mmCIF file of N, CA and C in Angstrom:
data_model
loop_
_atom_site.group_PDB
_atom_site.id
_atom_site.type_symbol
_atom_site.label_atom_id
_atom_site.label_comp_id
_atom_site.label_asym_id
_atom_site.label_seq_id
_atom_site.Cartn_x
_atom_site.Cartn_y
_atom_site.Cartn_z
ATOM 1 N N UNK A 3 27.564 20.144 -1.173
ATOM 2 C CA UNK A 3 27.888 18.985 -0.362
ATOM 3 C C UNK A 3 28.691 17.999 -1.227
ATOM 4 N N UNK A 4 29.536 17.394 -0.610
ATOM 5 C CA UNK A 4 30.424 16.268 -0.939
ATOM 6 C C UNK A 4 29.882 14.975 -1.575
ATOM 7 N N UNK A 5 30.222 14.757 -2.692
ATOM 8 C CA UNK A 5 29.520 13.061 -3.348
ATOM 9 C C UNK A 5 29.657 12.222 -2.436
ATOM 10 N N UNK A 6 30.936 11.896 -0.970
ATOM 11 C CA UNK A 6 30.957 11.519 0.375
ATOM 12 C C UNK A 6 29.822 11.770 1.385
ATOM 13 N N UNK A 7 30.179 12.957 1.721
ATOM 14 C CA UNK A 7 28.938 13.378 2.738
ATOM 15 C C UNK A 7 27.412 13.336 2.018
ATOM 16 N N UNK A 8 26.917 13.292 1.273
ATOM 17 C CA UNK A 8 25.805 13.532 0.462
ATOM 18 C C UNK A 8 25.451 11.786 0.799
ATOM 19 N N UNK A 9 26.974 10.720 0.544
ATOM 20 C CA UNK A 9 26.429 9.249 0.730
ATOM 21 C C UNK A 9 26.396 8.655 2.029
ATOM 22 N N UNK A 10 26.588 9.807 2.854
ATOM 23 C CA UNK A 10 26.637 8.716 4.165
ATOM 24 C C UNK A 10 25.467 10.020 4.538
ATOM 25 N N UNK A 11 24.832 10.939 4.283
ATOM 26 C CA UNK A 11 23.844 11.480 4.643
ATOM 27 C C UNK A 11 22.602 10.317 4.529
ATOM 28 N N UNK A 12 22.413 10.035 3.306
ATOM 29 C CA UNK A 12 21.512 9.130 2.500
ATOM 30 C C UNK A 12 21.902 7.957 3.174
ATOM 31 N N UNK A 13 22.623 7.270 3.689
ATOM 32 C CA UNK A 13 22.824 6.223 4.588
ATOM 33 C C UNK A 13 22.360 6.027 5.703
ATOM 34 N N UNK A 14 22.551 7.579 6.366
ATOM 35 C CA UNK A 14 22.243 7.761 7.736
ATOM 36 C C UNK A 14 20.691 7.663 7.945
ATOM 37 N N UNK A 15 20.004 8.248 6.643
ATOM 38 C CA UNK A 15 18.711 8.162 6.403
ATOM 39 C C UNK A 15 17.887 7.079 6.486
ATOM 40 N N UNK A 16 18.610 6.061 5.326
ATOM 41 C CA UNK A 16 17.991 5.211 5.551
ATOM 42 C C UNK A 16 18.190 4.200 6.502
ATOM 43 N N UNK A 17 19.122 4.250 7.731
ATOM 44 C CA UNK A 17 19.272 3.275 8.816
ATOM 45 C C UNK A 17 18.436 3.770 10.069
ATOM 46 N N UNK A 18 17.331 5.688 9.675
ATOM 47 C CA UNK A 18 16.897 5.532 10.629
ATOM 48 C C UNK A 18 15.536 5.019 10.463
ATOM 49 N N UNK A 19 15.235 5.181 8.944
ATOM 50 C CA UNK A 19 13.751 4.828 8.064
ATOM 51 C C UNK A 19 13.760 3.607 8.762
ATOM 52 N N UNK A 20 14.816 2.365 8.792
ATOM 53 C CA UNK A 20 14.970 1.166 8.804
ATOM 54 C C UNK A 20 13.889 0.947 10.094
ATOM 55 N N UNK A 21 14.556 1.732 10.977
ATOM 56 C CA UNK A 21 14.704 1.533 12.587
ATOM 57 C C UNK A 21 13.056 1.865 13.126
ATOM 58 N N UNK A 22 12.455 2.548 12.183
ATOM 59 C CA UNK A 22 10.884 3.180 12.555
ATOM 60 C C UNK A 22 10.050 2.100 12.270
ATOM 61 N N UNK A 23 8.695 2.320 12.915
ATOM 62 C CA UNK A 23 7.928 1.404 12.963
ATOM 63 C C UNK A 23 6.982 0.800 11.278
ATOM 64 N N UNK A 24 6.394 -0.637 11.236
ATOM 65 C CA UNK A 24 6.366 -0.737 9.865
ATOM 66 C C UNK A 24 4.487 -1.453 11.170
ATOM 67 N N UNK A 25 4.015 -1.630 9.627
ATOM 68 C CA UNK A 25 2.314 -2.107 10.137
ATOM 69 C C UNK A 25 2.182 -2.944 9.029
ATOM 70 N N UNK A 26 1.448 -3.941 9.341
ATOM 71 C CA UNK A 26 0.852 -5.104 8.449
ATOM 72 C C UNK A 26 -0.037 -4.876 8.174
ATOM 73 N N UNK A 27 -0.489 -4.779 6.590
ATOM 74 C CA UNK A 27 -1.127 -4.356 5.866
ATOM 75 C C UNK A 27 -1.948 -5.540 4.647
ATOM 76 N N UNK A 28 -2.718 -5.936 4.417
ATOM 77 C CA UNK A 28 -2.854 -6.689 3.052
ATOM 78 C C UNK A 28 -3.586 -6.518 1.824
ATOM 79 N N UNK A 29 -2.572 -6.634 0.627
ATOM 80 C CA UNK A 29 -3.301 -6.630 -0.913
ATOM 81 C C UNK A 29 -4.226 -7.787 -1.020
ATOM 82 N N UNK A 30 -5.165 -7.060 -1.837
ATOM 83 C CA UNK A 30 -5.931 -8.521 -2.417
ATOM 84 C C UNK A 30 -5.894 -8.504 -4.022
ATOM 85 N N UNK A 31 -5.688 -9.669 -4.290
ATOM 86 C CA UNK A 31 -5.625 -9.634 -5.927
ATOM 87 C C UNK A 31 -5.012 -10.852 -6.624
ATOM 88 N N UNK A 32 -4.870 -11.030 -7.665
ATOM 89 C CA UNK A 32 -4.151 -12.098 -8.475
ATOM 90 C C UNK A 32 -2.959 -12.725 -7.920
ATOM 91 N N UNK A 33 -2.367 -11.593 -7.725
ATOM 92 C CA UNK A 33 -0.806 -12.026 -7.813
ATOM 93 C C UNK A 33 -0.407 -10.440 -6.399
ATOM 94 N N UNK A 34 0.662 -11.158 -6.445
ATOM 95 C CA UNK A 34 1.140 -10.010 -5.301
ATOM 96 C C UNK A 34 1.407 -8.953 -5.310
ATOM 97 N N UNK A 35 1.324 -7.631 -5.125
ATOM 98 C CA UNK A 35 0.845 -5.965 -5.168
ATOM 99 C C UNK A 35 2.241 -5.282 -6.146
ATOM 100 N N UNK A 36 1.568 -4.659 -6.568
ATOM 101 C CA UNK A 36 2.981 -3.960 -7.307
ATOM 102 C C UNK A 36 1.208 -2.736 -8.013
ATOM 103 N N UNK A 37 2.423 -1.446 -8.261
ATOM 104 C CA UNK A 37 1.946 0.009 -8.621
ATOM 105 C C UNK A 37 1.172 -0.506 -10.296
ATOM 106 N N UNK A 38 -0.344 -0.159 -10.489
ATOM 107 C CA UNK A 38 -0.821 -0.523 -11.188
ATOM 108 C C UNK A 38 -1.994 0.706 -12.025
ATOM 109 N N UNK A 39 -1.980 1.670 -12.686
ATOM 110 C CA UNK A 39 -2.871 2.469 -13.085
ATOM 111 C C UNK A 39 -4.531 2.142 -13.299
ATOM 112 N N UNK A 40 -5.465 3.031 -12.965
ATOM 113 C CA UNK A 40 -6.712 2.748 -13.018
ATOM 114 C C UNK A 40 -6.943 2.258 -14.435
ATOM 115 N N UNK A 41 -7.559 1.077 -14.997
ATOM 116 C CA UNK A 41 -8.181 0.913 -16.206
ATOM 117 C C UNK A 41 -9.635 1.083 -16.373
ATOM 118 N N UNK A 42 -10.170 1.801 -15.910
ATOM 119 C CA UNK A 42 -11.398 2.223 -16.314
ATOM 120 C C UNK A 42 -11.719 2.949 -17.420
ATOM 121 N N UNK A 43 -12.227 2.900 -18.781
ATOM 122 C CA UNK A 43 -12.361 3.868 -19.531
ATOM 123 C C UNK A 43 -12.660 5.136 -19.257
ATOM 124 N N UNK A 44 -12.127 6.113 -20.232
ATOM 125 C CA UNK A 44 -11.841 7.925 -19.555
ATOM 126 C C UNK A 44 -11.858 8.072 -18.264
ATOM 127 N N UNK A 45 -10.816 7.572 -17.253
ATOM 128 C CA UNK A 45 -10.597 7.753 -16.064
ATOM 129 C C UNK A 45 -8.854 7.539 -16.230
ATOM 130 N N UNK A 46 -8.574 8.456 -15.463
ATOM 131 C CA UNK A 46 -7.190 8.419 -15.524
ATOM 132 C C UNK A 46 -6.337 8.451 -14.199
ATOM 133 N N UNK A 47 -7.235 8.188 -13.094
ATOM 134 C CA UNK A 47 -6.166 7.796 -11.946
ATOM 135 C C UNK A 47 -7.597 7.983 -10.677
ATOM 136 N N UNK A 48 -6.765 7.707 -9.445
ATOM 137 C CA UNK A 48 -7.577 7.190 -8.257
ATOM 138 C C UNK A 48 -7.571 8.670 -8.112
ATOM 139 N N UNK A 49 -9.137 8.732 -7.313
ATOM 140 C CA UNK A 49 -9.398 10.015 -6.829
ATOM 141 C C UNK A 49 -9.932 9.783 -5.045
ATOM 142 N N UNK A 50 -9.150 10.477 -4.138
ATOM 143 C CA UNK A 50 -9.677 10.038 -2.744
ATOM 144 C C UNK A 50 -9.922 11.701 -2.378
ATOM 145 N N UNK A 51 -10.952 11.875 -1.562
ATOM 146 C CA UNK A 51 -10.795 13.013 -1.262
ATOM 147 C C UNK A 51 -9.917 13.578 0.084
ATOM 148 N N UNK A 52 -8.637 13.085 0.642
ATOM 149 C CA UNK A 52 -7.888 13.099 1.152
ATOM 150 C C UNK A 52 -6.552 13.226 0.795
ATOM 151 N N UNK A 53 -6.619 13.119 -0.340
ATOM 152 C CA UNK A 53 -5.593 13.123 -1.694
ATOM 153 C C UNK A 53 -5.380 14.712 -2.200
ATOM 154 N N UNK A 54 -4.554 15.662 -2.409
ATOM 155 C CA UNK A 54 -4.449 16.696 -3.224
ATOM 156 C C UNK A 54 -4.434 16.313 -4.712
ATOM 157 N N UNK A 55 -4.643 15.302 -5.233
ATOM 158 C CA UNK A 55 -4.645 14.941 -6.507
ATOM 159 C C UNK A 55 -4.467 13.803 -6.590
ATOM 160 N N UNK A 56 -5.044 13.158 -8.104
ATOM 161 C CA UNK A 56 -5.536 11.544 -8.639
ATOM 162 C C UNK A 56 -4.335 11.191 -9.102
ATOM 163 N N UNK A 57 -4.051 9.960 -8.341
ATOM 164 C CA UNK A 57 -2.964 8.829 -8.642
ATOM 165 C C UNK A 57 -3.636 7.764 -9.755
ATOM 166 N N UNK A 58 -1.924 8.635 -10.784
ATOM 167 C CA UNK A 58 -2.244 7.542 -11.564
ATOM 168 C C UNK A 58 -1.569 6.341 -11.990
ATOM 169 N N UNK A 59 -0.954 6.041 -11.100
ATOM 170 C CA UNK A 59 -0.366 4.546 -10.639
ATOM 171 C C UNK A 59 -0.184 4.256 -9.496
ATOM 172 N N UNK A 60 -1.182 3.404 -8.756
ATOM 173 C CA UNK A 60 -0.416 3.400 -7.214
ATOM 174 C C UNK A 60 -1.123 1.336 -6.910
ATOM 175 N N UNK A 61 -1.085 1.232 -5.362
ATOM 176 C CA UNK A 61 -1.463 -0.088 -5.251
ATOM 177 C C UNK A 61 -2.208 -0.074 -3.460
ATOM 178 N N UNK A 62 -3.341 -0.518 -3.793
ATOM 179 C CA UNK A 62 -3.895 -0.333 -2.603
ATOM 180 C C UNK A 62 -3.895 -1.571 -1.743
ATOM 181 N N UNK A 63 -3.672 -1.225 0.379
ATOM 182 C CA UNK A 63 -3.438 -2.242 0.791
ATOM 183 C C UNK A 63 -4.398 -1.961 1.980
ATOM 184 N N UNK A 64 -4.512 -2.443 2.806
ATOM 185 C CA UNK A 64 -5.997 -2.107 3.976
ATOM 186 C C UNK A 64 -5.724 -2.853 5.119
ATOM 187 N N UNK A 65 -5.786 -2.623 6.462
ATOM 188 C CA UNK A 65 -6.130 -3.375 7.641
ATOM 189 C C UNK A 65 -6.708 -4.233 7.736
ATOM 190 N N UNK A 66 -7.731 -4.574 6.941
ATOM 191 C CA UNK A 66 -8.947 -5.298 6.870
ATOM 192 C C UNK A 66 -9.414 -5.889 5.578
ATOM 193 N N UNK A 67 -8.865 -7.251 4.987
ATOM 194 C CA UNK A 67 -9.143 -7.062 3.357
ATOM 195 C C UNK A 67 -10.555 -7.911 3.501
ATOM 196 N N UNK A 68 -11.156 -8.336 4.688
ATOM 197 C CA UNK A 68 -12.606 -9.055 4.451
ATOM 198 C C UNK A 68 -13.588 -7.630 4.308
ATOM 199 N N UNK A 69 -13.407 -6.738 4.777
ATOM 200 C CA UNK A 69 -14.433 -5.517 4.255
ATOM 201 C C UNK A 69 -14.179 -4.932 2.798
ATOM 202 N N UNK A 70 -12.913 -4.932 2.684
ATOM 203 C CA UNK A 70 -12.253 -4.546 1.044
ATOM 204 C C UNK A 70 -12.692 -5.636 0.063
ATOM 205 N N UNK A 71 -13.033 -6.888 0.689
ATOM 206 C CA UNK A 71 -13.268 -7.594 -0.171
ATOM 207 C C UNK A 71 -14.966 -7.889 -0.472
ATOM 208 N N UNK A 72 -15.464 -7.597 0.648
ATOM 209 C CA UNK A 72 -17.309 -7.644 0.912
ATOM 210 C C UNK A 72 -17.686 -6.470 0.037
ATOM 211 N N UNK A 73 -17.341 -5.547 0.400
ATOM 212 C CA UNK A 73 -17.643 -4.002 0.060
ATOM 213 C C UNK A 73 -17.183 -2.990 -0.941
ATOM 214 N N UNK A 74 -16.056 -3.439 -1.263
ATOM 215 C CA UNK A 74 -14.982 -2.528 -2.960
ATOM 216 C C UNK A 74 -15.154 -3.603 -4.128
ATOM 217 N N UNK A 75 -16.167 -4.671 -3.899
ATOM 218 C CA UNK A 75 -15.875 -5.940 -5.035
ATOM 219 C C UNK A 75 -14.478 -6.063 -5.236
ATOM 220 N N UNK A 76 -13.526 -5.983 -4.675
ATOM 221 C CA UNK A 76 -11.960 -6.563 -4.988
ATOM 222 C C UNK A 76 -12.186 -8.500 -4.187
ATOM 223 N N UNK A 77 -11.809 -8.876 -5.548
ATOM 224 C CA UNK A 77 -11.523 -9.995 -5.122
ATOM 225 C C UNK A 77 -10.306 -11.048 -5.562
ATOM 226 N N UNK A 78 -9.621 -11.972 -4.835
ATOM 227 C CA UNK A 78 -8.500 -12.257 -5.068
ATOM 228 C C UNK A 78 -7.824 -13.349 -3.884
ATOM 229 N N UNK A 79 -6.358 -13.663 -4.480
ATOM 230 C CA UNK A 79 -5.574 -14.601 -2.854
ATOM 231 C C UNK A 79 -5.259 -13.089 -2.252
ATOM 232 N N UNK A 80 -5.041 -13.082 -0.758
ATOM 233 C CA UNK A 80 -4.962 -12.056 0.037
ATOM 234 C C UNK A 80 -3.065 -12.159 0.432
ATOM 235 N N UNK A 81 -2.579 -11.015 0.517
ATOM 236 C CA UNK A 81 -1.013 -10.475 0.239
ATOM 237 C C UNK A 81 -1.333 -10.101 1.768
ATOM 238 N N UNK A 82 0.193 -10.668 2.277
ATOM 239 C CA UNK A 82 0.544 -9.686 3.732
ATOM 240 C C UNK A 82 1.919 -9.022 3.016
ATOM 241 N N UNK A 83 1.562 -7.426 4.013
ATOM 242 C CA UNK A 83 2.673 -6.662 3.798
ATOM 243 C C UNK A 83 3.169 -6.226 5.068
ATOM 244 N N UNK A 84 4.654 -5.660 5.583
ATOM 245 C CA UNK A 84 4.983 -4.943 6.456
ATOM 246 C C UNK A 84 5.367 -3.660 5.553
ATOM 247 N N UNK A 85 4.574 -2.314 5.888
ATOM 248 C CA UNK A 85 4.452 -1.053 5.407
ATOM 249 C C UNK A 85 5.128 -0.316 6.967
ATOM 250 N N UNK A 86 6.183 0.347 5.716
ATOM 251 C CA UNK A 86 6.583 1.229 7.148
ATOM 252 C C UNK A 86 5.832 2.630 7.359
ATOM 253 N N UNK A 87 5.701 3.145 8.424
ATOM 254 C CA UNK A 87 4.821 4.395 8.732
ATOM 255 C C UNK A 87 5.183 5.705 7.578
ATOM 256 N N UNK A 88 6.367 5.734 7.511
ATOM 257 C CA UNK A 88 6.528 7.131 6.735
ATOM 258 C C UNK A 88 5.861 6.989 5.360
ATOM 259 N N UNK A 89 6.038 5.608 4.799
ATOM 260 C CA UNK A 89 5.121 5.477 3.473
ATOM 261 C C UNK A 89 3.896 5.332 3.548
ATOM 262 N N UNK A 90 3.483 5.100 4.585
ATOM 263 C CA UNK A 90 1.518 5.732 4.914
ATOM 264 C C UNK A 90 1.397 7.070 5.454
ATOM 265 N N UNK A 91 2.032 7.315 5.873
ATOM 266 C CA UNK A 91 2.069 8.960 6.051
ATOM 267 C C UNK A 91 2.136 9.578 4.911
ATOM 268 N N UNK A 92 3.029 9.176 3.708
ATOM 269 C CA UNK A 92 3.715 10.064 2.533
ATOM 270 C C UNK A 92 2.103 9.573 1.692
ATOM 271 N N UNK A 93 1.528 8.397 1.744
ATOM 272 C CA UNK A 93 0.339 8.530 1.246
ATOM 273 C C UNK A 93 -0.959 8.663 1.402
ATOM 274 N N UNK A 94 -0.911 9.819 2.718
ATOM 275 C CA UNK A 94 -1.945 10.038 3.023
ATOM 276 C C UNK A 94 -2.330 9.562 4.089
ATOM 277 N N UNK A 95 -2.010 8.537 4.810
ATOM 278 C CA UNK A 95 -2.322 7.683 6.008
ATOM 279 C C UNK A 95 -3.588 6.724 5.480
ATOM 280 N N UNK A 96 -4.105 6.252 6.445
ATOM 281 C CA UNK A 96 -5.692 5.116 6.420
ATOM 282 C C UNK A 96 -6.255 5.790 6.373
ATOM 283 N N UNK A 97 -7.502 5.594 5.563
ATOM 284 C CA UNK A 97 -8.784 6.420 5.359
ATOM 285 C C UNK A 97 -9.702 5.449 4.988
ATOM 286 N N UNK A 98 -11.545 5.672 5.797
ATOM 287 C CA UNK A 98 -12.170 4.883 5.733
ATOM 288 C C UNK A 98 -12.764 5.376 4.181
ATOM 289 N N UNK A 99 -12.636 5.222 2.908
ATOM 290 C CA UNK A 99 -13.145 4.564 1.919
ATOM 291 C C UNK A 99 -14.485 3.685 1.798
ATOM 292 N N UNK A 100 -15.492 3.709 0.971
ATOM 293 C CA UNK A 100 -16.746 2.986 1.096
ATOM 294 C C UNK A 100 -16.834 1.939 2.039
ATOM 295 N N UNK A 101 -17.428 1.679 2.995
ATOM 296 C CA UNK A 101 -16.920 0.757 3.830
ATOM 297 C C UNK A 101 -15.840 -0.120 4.398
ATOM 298 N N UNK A 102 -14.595 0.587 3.935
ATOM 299 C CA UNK A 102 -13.116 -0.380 4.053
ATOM 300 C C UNK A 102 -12.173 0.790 4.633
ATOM 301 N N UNK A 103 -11.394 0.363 5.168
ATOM 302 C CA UNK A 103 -10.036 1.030 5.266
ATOM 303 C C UNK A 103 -9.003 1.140 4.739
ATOM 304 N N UNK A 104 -8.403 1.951 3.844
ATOM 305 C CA UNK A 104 -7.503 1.313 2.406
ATOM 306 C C UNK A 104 -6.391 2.764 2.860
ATOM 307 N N UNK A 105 -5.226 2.493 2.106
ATOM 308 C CA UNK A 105 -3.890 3.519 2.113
ATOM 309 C C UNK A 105 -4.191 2.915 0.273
ATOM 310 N N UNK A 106 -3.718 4.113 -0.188
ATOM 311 C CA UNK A 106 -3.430 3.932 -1.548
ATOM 312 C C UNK A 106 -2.082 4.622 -1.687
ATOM 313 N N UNK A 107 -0.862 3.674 -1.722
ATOM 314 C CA UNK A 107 0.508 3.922 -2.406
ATOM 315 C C UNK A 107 0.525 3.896 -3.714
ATOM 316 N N UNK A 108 0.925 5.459 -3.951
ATOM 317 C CA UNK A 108 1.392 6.008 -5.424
ATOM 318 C C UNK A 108 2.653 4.946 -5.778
ATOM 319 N N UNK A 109 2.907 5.133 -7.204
ATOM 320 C CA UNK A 109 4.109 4.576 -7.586
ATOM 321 C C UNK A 109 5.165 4.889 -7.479
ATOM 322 N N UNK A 110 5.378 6.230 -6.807
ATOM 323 C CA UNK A 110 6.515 7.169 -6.298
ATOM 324 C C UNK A 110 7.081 6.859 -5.006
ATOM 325 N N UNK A 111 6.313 6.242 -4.531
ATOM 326 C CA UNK A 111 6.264 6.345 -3.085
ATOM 327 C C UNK A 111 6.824 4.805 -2.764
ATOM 328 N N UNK A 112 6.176 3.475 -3.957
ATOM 329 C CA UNK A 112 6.263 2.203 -3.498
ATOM 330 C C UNK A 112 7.886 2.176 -4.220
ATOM 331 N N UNK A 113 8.451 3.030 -5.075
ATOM 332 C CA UNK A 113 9.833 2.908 -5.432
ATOM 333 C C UNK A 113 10.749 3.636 -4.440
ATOM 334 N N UNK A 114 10.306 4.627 -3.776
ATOM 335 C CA UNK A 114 10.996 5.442 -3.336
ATOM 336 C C UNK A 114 11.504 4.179 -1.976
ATOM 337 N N UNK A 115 10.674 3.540 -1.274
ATOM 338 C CA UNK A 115 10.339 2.391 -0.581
ATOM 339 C C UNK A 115 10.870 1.572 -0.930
ATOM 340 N N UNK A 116 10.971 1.016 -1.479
ATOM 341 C CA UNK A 116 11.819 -0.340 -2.181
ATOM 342 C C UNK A 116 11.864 -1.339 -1.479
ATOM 343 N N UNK A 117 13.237 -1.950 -1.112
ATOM 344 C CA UNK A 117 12.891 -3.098 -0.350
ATOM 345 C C UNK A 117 12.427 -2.786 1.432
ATOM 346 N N UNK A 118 12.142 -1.510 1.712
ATOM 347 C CA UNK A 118 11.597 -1.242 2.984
ATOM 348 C C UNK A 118 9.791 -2.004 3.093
ATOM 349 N N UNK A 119 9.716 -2.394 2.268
ATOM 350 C CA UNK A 119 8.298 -2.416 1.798
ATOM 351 C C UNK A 119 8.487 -4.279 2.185
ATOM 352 N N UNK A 120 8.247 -4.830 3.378
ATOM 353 C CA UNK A 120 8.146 -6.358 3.649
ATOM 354 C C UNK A 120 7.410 -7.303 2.970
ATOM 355 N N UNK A 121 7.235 -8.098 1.695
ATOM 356 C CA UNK A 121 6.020 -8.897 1.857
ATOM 357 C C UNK A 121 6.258 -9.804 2.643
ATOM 358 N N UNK A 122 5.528 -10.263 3.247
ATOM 359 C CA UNK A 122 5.580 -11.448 4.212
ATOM 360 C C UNK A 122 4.947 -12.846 3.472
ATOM 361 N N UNK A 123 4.341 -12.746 2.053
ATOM 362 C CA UNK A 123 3.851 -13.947 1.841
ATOM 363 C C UNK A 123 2.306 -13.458 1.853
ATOM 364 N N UNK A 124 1.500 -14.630 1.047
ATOM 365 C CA UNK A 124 0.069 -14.911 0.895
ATOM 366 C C UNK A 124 -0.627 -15.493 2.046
ATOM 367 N N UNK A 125 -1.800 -14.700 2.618
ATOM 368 C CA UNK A 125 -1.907 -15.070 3.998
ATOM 369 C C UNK A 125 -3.152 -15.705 3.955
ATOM 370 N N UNK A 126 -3.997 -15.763 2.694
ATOM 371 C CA UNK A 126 -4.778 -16.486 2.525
ATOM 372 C C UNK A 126 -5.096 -16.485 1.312
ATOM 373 N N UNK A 127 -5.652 -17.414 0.619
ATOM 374 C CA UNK A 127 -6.473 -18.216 -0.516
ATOM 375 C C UNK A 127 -7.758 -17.337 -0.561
ATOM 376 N N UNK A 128 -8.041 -17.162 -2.008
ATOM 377 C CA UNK A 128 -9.514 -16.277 -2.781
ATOM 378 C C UNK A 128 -10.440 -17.119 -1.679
ATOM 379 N N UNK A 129 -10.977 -18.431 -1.696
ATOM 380 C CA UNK A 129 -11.294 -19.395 -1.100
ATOM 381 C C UNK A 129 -11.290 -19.255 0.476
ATOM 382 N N UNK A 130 -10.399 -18.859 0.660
ATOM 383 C CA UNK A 130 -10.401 -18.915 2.515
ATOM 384 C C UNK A 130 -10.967 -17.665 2.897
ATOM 385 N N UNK A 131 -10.713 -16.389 1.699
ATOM 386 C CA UNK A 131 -11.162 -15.368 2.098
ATOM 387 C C UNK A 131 -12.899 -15.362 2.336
ATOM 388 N N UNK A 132 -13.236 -15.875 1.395
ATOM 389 C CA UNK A 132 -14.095 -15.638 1.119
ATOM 390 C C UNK A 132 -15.281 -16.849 2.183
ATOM 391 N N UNK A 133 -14.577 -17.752 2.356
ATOM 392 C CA UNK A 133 -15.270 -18.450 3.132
ATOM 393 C C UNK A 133 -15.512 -18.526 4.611
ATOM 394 N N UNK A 134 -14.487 -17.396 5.098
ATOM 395 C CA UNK A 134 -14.649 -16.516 6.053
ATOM 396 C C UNK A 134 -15.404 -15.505 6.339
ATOM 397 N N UNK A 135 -15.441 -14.658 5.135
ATOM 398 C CA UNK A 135 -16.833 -13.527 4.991
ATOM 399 C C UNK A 135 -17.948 -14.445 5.109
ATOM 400 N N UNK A 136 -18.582 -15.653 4.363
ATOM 401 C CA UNK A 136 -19.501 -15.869 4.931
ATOM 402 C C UNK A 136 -19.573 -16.689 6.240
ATOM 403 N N UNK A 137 -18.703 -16.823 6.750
ATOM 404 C CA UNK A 137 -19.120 -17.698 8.339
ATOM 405 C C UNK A 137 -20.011 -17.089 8.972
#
């Protein structure tokens, strides 16, 4: 194939990626989501059993971050994302996880994504989160 046709293939691609549906999703954590490896001593990446194998850099985002945050001890200001479908598909889709609903994006996947990947901004405060779980 043509260094031409090869670039308007890859064009065509991504104007239809564009065009597909995206879902709001949110990180919880410090600072806003980016691909991060497990630091647990002798552990070397996330293990889901929905997974063909342990990611060892990725960034997890959930439907629901007041159960992610009650129930996974993750705590933090809460991240909105617009995630488009093919990159929850490419990682596996939603899966209920210890009481939460979480997608875990590899680091392959959140580059491959790039700016398809929306943040929309901090949608709430450690503080608001949390003072919501207990209402």
């Amino acid at each position: 194939m043509t260094p031409i046709r090869e670039y308007i293939r890859l064009l065509t691609e991504k104007q239809r990626r564009d065009q597909k549906a995206k879902r709001v999703l949110y990180h919880i954590g410090p600072r806003p989501a980016a691909p991060k490896p497990l630091s647990r001593p002798g552990e070397f990446g996330w293990r889901r059993y929905w997974l063909d194998q342990d990611i060892e850099s990725g960034v997890f985002f959930s439907p629901n971050p007041f159960d992610i945050a009650q129930y996974h001890g993750v705590d933090g200001d809460v991240y909105a994302y617009k995630i488009p479908e093919w990159v929850i598909a490419k990682a596996g889709g939603i899966h209920r996880y210890d009481h939460g609903s979480e997608v875990l994006i590899s680091a392959d996947a959140w580059e491959e994504a790039g700016d398809e990947i929306e943040f929309l901004g901090k949608s709430m405060s450690q503080e608001a989160l949390w003072d919501k779980i207990d209402s």
